[in-house]
Tab-separated table of C-alpha atoms and ligand atoms in Angstrom:
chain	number	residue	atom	x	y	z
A	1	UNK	CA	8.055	-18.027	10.516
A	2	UNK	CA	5.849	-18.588	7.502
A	3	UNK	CA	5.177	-15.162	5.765
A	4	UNK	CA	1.528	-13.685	6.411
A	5	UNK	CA	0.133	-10.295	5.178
A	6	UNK	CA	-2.749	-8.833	5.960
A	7	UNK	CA	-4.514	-4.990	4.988
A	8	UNK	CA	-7.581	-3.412	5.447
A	9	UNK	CA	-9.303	-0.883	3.937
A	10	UNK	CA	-12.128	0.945	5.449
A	11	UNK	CA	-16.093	0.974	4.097
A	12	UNK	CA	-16.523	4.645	4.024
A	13	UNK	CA	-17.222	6.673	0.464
A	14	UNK	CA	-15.541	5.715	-3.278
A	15	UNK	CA	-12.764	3.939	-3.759
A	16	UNK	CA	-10.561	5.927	-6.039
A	17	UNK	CA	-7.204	4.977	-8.143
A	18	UNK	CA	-5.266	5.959	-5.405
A	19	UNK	CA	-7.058	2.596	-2.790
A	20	UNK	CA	-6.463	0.751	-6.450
A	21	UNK	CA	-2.509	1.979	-7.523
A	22	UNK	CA	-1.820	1.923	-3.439
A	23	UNK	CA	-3.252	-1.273	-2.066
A	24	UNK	CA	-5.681	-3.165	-3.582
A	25	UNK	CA	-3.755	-4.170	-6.667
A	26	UNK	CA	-0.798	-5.011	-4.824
A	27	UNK	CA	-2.838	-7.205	-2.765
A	28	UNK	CA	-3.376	-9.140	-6.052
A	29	UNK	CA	0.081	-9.329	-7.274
A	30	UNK	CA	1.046	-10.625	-3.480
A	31	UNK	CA	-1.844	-13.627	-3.727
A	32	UNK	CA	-0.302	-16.864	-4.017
A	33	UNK	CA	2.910	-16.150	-2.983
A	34	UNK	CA	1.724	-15.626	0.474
A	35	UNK	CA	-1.018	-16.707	2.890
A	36	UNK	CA	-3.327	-13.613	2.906
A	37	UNK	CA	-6.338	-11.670	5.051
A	38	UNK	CA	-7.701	-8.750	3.346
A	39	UNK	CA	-10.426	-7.312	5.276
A	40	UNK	CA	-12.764	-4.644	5.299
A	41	UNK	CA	-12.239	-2.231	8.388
A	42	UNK	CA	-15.674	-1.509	9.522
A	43	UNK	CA	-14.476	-0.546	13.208
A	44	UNK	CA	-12.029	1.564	11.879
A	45	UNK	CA	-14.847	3.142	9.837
A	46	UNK	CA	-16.820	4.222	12.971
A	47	UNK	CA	-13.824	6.257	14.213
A	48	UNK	CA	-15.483	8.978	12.170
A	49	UNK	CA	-19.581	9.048	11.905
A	50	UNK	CA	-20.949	6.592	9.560
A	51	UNK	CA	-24.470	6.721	8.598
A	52	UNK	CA	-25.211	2.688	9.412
A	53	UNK	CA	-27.067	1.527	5.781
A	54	UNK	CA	-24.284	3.326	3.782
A	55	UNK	CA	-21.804	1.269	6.518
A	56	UNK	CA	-23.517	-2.219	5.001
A	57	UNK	CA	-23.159	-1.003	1.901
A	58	UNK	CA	-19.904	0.389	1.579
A	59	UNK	CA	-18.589	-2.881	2.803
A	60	UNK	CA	-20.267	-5.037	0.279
A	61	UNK	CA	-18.835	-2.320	-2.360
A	62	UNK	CA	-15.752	-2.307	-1.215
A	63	UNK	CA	-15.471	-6.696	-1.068
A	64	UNK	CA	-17.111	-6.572	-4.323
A	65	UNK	CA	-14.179	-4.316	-5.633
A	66	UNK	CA	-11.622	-6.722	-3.927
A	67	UNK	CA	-13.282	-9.581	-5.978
A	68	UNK	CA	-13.128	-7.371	-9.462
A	69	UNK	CA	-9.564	-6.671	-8.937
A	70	UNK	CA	-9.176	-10.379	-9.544
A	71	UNK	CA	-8.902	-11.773	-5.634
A	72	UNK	CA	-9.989	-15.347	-5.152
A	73	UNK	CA	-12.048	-15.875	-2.265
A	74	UNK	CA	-10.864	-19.176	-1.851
A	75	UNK	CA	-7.266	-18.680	-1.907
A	76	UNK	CA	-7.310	-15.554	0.320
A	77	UNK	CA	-9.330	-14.776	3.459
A	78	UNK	CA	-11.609	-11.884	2.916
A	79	UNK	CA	-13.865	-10.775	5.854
A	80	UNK	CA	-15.149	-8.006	7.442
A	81	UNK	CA	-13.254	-7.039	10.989
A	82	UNK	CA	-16.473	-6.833	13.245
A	83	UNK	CA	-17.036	-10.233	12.762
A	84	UNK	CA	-13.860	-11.371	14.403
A	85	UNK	CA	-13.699	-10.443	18.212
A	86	UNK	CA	-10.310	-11.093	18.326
A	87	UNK	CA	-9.283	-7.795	16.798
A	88	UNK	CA	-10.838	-5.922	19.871
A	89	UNK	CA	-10.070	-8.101	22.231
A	90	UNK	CA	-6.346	-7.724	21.396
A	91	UNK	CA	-6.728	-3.988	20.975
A	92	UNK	CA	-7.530	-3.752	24.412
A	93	UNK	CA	-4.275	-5.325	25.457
A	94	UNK	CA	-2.261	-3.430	23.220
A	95	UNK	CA	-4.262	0.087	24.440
A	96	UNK	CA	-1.917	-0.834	27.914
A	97	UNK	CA	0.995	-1.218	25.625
A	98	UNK	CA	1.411	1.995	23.753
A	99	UNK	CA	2.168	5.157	25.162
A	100	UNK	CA	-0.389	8.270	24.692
A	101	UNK	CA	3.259	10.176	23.627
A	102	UNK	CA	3.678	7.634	20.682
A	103	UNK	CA	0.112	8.571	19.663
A	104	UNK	CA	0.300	12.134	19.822
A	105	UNK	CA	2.829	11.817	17.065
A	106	UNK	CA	0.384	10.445	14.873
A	107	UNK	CA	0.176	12.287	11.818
A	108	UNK	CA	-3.648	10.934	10.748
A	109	UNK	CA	-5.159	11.817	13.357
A	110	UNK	CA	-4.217	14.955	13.485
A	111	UNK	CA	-4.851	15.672	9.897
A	112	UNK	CA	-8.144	14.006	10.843
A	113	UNK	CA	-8.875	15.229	13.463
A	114	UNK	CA	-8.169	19.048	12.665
A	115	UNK	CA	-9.446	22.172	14.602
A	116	UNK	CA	-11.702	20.165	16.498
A	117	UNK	CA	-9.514	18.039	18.221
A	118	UNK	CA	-11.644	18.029	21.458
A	119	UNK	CA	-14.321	16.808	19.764
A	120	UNK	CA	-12.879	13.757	17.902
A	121	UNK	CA	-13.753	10.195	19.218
A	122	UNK	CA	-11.719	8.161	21.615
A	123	UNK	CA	-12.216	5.764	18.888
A	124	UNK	CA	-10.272	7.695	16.371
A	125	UNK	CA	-7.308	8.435	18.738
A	126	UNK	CA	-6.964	4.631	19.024
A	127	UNK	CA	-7.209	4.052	15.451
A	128	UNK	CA	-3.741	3.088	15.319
A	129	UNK	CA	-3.663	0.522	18.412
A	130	UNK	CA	-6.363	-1.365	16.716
A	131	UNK	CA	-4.909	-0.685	13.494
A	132	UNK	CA	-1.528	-3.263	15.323
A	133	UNK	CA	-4.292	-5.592	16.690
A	134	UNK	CA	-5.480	-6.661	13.391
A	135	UNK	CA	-2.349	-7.292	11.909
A	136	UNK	CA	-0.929	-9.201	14.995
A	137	UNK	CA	-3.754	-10.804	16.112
A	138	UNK	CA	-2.775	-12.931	13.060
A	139	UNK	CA	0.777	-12.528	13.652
A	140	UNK	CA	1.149	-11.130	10.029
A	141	UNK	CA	4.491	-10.713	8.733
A	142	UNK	CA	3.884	-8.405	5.925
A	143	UNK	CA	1.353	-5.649	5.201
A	144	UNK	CA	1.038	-4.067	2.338
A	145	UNK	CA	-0.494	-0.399	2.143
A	146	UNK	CA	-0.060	3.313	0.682
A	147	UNK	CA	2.602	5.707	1.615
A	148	UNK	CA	0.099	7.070	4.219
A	149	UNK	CA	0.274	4.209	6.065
A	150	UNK	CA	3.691	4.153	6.645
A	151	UNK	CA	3.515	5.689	10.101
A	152	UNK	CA	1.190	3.343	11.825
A	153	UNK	CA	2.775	0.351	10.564
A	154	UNK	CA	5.921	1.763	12.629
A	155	UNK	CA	3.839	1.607	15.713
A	156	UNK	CA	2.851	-1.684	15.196
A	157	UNK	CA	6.250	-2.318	15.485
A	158	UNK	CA	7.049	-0.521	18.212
A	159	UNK	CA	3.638	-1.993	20.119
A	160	UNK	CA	4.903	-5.647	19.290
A	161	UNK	CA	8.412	-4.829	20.097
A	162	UNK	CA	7.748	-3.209	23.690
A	163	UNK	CA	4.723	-6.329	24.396
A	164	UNK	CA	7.524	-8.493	23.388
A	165	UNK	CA	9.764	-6.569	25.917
A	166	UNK	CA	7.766	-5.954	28.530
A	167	UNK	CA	6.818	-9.848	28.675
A	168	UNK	CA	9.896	-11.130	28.296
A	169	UNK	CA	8.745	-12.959	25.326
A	170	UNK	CA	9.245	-13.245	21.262
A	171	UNK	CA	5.713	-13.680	20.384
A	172	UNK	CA	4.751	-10.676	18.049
A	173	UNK	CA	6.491	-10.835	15.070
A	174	UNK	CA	8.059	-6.779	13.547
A	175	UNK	CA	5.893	-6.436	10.922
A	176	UNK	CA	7.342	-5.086	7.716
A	177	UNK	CA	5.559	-2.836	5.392
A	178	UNK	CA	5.279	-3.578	1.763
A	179	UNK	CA	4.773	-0.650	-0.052
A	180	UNK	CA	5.796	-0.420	-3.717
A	181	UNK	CA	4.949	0.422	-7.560
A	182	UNK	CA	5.283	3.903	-9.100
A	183	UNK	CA	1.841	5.082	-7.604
A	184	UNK	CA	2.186	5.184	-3.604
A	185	UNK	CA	0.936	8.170	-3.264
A	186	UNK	CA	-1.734	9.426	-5.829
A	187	UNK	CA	-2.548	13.012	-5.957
A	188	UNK	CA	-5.492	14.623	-6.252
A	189	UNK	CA	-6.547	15.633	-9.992
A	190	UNK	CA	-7.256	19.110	-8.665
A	191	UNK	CA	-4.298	20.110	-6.960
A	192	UNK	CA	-0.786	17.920	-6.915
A	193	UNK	CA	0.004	18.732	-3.183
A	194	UNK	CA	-3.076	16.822	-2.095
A	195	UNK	CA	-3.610	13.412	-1.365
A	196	UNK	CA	-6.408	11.761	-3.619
A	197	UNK	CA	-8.980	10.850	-0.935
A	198	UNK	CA	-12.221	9.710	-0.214
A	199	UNK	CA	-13.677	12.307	1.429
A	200	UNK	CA	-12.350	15.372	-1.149
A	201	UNK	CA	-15.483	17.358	-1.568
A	202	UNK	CA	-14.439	17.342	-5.238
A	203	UNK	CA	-15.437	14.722	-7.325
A	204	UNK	CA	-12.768	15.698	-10.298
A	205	UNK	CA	-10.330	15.456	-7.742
A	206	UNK	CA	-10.606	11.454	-7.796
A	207	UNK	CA	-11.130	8.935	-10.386
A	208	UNK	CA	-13.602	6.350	-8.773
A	209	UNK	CA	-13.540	3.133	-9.750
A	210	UNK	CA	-17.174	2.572	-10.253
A	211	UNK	CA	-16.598	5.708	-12.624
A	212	UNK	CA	-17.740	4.866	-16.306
A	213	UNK	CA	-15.137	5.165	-19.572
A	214	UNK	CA	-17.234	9.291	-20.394
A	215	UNK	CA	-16.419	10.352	-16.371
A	216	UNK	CA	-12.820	8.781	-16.706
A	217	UNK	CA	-11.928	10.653	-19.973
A	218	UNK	CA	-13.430	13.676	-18.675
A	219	UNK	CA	-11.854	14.010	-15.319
A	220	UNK	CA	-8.154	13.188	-16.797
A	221	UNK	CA	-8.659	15.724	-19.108
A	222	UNK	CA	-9.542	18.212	-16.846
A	223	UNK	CA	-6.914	17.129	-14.215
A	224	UNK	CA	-4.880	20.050	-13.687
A	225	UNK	CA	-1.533	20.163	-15.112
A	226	UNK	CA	1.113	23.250	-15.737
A	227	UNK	CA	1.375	25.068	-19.364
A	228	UNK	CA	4.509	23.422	-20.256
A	229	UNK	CA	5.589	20.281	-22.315
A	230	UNK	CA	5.721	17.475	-20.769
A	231	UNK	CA	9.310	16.924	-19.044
A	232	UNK	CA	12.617	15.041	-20.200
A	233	UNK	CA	13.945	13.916	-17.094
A	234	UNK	CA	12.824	12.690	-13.468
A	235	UNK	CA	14.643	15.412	-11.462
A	236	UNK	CA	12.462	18.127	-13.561
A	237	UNK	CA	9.033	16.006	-13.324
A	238	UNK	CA	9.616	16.120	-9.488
A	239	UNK	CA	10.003	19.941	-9.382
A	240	UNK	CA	5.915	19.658	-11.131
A	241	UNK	CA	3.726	17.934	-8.666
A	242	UNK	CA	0.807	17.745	-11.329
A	243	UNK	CA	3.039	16.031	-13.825
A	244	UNK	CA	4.635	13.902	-11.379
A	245	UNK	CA	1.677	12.518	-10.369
A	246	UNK	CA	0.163	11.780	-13.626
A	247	UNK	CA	3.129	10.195	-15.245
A	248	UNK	CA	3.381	7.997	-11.887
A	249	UNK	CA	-0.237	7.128	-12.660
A	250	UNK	CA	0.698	6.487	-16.136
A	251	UNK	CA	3.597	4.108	-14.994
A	252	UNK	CA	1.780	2.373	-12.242
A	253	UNK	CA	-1.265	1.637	-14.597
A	254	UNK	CA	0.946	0.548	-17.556
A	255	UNK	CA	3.450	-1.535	-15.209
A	256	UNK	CA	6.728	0.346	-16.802
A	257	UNK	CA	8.680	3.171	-14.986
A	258	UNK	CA	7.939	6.809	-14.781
A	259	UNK	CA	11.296	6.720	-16.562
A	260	UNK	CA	10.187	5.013	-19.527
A	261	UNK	CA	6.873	7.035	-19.190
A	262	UNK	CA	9.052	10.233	-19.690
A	263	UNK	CA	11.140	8.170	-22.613
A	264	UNK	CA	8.296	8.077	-24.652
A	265	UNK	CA	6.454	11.095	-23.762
A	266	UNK	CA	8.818	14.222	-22.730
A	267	UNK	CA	8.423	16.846	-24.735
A	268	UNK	CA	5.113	16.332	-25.780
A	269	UNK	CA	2.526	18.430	-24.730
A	270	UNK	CA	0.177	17.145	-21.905
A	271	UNK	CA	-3.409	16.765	-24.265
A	272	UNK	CA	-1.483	14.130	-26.331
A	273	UNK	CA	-0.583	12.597	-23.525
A	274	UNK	CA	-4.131	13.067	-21.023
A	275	UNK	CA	-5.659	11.461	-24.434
A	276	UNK	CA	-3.164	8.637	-24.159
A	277	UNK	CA	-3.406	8.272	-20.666
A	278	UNK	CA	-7.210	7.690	-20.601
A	279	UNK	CA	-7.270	4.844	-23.030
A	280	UNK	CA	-4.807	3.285	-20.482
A	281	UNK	CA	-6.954	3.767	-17.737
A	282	UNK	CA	-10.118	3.211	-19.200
A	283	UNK	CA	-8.651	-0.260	-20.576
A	284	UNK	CA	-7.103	-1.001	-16.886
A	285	UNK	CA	-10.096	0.508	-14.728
A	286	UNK	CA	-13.338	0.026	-17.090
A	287	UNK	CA	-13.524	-4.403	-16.930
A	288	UNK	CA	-12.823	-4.067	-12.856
A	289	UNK	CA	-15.900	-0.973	-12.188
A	290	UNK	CA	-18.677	-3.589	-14.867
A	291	UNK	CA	-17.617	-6.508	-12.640
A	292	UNK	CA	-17.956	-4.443	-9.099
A	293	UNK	CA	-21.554	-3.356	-11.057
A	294	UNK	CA	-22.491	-7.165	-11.588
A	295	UNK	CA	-21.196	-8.148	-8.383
A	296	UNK	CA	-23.214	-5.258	-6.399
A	297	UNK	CA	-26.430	-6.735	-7.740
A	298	UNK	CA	-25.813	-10.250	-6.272
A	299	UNK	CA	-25.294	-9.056	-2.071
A	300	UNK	CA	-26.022	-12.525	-1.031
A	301	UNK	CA	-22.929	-14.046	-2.777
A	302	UNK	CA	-20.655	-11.446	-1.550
A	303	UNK	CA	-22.032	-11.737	2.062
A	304	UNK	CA	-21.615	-15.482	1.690
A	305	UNK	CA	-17.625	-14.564	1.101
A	306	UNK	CA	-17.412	-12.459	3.944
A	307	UNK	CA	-19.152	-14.920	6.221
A	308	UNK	CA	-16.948	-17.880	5.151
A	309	UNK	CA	-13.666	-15.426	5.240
A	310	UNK	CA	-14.337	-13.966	8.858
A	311	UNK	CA	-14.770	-18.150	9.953
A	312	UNK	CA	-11.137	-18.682	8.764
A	313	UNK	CA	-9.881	-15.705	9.981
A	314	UNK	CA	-11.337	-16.514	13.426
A	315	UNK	CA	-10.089	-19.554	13.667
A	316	UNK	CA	-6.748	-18.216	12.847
A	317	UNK	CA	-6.674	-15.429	15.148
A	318	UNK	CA	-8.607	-17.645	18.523
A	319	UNK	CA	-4.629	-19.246	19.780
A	320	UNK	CA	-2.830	-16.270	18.975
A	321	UNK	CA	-4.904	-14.486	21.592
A	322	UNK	CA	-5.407	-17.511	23.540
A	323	UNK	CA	-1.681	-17.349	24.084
A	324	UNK	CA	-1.285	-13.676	24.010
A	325	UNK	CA	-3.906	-13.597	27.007
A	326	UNK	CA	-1.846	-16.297	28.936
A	327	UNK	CA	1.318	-14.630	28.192
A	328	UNK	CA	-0.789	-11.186	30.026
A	329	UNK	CA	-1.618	-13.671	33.300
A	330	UNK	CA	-5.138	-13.186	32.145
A	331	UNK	CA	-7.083	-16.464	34.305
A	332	UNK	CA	-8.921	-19.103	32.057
A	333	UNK	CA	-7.136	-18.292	28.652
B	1	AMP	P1	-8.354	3.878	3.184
B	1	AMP	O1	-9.267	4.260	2.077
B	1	AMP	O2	-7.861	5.036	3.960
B	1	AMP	O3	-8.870	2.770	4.032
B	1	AMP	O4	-7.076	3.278	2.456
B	1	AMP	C1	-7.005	1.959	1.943
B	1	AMP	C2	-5.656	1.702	1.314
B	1	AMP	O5	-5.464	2.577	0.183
B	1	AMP	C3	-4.470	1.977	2.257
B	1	AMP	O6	-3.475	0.993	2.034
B	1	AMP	C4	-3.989	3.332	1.835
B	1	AMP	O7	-2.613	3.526	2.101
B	1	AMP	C5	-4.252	3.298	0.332
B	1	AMP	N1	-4.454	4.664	-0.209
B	1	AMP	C6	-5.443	5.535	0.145
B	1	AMP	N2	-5.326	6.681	-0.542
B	1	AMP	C7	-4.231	6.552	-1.345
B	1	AMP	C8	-3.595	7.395	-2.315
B	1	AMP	N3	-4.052	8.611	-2.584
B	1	AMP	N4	-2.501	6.910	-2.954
B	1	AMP	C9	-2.030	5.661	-2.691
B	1	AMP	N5	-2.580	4.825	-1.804
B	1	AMP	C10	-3.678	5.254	-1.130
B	2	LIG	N1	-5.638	2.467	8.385
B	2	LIG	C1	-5.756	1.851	7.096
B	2	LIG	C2	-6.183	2.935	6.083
B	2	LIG	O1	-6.922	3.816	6.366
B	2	LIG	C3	-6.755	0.730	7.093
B	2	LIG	C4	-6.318	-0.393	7.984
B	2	LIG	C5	-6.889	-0.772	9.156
B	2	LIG	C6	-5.228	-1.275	7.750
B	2	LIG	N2	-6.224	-1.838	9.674
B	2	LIG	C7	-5.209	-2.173	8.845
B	2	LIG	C8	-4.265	-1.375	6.747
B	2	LIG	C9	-4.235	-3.161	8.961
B	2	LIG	C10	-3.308	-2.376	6.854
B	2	LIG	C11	-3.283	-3.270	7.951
B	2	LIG	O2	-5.796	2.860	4.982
């Protein structure tokens, strides 16, 4: 089978360095070599409440920062998942193919769900199952995503591999996850155990990347970090989470190894590097947040991508559920 990949990211708040160092950026490097959906994951958004013009927004600002980051609208298929029917449509087939035991496992929603758990939607319970329908429903062979994805893109295989089972059939292919560089995981600026994420009530914890070269230099070099030098080797950067996480953002950024990072800097005490490290990311991050500015300004272009993308995508995804209803015994597919 020809190799496919497709990722989403969802419309809701700033995209920080960690949606750039995690996905987005490896969705560049992958174009070309591949036949590729990127999509913006507005159903997935709703899982959690979404105030409906920030919704609209948020997607255009999150396909304009697919289009800074140097994707090509012609050679890729970007689109926003509402638009396709498909995705739901197969969701609902794949809801009777997981288990509620293989969803209880789910790590997200429980971190998402917290304290309130009786009080989350359906919607977000099923995040994952839709999560597998968008990938399938274009019977993508590759997805590439953070290390917090990891997890769901094992129940997409385990959805395709028991629909595949169950039917008697090889129709789904096992996805495999793609997820690589030296920054799968980006930290928070304000505390190294934490995930960098959207929704941190902290600003300084995340560098946006609409942020401007003054609020990139000053975040970095407030970033927490421990009193001592910088390290020599890996095995005592990964005993410092703060460290760890800025020489992997170093690395990633600069396309070299935190090894080589550690080379140049261990030893050296962290304001020579922070002051180092922000003309790197102010070089890297500064042309992609003016052209998501420019891009902002013009909706009508960007909604003219997403319009022609979700067309494409439809049109890839309408015999792959054709067949996958058939395959059910559903009548008239
Ligand atoms: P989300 O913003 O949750 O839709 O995530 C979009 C993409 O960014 C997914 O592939 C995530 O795995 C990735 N991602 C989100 N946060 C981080 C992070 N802190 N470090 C690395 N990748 C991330
Ligand atoms: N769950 C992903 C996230 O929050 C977004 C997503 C939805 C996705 N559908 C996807 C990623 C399909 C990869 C493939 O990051």
């Amino acid at each position: 089978m020809a190799n496919r990949i497709f990722s989403g990211v969802q419309p809701t708040g700033q995209l920080h360095l960690g949606n750039y160092l995690g996905a987005i950026r490896n969705f560049v490097a992958l174009q070309g070599d591949y036949e590729c959906l990127y999509c913006m994951v507005d159903m997935h958004a709703i899982t959690m409440w979404q105030d409906p013009k920030e919704l609209t927004q948020a997607t255009r600002t999150v396909a304009a920062s697919f289009l800074a980051a140097g994707l090509d609208p012609k050679r890729n298929i970007i689109f926003n998942q509402s638009r396709v029917p498909a995705h739901a449509e197969l969701a609902w087939i794949f809801n009777c193919v997981a288990r509620l035991g293989w969803l209880n496992r789910m790590t997200q929603f429980k971190e998402k769900a917290g304290k309130q758990r009786e009080n989350a939607s359906v919607g977000l319970y099923a995040y994952p199952v839709l999560m597998a329908a968008d990938i399938l429903v274009y019977k993508a062979t590759h997805v590439p995503v953070g290390e917090d994805q990891k997890q769901h893109l094992e129940l997409t295989r385990d959805i395709a591999q028991k629909f595949n089972h169950d039917f008697g059939v090889e129709f789904f292919p096992i996805t495999e996850p793609i997820i690589q560089g030296e920054a799968t995981r980006v930290m928070s600026l304000r505390d190294g155990t934490k995930k960098m994420s959207k929704s941190d009530p902290s600003d300084y914890s995340r560098i946006n990347l609409t942020d401007g070269p003054d609020q990139i230099a000053d975040k970095i070099r407030k970033a927490r970090t421990d009193p001592h030098p910088l390290p020599e080797t890996i095995e005592e950067l990964e005993k410092r989470p703060e460290a760890d996480n800025l020489v992997g953002i170093y690395a990633a950024l600069d396309d070299i190894t935190r090894h080589q990072v550690l080379h140049h800097f261990g030893g050296k005490l962290f304001s020579d590097f922070k002051a180092q490290l922000i003309d790197l990311a102010v070089a890297r991050l500064g042309p992609i947040g003016t052209e998501m500015q420019r891009l902002v300004k013009d909706p009508d272009h960007i909604d003219g991508v997403l319009a022609n993308g979700a067309e494409r995508a439809a049109a890839m995804a309408a015999p792959i559920l054709r067949e996958a209803k058939r395959i059910v015994g559903f009548l008239g597919a």
